Tab-separated table of C-alpha atoms in Angstrom:
chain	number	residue	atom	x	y	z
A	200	UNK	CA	166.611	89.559	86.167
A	201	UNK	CA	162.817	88.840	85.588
A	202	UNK	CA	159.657	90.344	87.311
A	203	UNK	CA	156.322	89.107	87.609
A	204	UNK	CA	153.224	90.096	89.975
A	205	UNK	CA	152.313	88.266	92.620
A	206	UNK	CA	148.765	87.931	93.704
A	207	UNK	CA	147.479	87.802	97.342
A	208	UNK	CA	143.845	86.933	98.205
A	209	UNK	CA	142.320	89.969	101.066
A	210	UNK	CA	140.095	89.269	104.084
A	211	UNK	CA	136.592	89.863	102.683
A	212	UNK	CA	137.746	88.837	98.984
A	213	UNK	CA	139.556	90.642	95.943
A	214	UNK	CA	143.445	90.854	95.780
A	215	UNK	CA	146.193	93.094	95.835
A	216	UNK	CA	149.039	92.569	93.056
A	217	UNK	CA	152.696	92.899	93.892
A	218	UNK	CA	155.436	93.405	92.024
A	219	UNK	CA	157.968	90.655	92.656
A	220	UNK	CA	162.175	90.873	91.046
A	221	UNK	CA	163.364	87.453	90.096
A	222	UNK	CA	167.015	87.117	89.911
A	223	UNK	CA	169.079	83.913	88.722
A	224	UNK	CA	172.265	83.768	90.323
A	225	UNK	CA	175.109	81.042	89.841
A	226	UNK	CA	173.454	78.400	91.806
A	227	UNK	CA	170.150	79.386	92.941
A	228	UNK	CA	167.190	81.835	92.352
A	229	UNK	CA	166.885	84.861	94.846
A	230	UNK	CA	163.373	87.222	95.217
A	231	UNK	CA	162.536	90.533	96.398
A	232	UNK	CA	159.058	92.583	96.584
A	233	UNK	CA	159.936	96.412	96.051
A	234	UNK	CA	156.738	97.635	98.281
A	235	UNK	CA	157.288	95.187	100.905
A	236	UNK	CA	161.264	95.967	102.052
A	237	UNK	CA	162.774	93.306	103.376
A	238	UNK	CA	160.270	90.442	102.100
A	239	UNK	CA	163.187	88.381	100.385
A	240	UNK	CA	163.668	84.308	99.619
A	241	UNK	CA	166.078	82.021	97.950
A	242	UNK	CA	165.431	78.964	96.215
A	243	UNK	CA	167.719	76.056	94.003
A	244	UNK	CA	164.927	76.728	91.280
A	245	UNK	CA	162.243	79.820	89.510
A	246	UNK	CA	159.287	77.115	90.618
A	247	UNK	CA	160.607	76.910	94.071
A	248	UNK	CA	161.223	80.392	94.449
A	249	UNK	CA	158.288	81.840	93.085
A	250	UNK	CA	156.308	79.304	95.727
A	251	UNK	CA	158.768	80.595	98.946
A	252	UNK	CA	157.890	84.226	97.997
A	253	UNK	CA	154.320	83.626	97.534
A	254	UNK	CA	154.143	82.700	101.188
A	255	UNK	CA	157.020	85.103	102.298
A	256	UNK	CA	154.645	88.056	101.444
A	257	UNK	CA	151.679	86.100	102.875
A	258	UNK	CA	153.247	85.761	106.357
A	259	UNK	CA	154.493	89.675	105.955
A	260	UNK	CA	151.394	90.813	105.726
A	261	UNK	CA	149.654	88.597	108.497
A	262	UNK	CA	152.619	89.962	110.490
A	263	UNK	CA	151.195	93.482	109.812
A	264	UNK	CA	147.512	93.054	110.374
A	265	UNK	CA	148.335	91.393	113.531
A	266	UNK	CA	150.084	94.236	114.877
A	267	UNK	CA	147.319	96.758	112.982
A	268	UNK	CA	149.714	98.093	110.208
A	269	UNK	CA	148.721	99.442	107.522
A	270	UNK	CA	149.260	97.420	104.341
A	271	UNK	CA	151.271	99.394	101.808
A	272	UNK	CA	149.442	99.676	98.495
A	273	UNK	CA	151.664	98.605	95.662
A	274	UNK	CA	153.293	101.008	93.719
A	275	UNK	CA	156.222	99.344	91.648
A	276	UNK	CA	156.300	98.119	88.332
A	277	UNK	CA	158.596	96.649	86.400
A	278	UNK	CA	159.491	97.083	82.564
A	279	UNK	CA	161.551	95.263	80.156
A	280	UNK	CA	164.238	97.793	78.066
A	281	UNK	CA	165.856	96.219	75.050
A	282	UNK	CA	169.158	97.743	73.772
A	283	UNK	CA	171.870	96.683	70.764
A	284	UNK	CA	174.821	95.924	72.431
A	285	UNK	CA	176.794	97.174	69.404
A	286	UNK	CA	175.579	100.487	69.763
């Protein structure tokens, strides 16, 4: 599993930064966005994946302006934790 942030440009400039989870699975790469439930996508590859959730999240949140929701601030992160196996 990796995580990154994804960017999103605002009406009237600036961004907000989202927390995206990356995870490889046998055949194909799968996404999720903690703050936004339910914003998933799929892809055969990281590139293609990291594109389809770019405009997943985009399309989410015209979805929610349109009907005059209130954008959820992000509030995830994600960390890294390394551990010796042998232990």
């Amino acid at each position: 599993m990796a995580a990154t942030q994804c960017r999103i440009g605002k009406e009237g400039g600036g961004s907000t930064t989202y927390t995206v989870i990356y995870e490889k699975g046998p055949t194909s790469w799968g996404a999720y966005v903690p703050d936004l439930p339910g914003v998933i996508s799929v892809g055969d590859s990281r590139d293609e994946v990291e594109r389809l959730i770019q405009e997943a999240i985009e399309f989410h949140l015209e979805g929610m302006r349109e009907e005059g929701m209130a954008i959820p601030a992000p509030s995830s992160f994600a960390g890294v934790v390394e551990i010796d196996p042998a232990a």
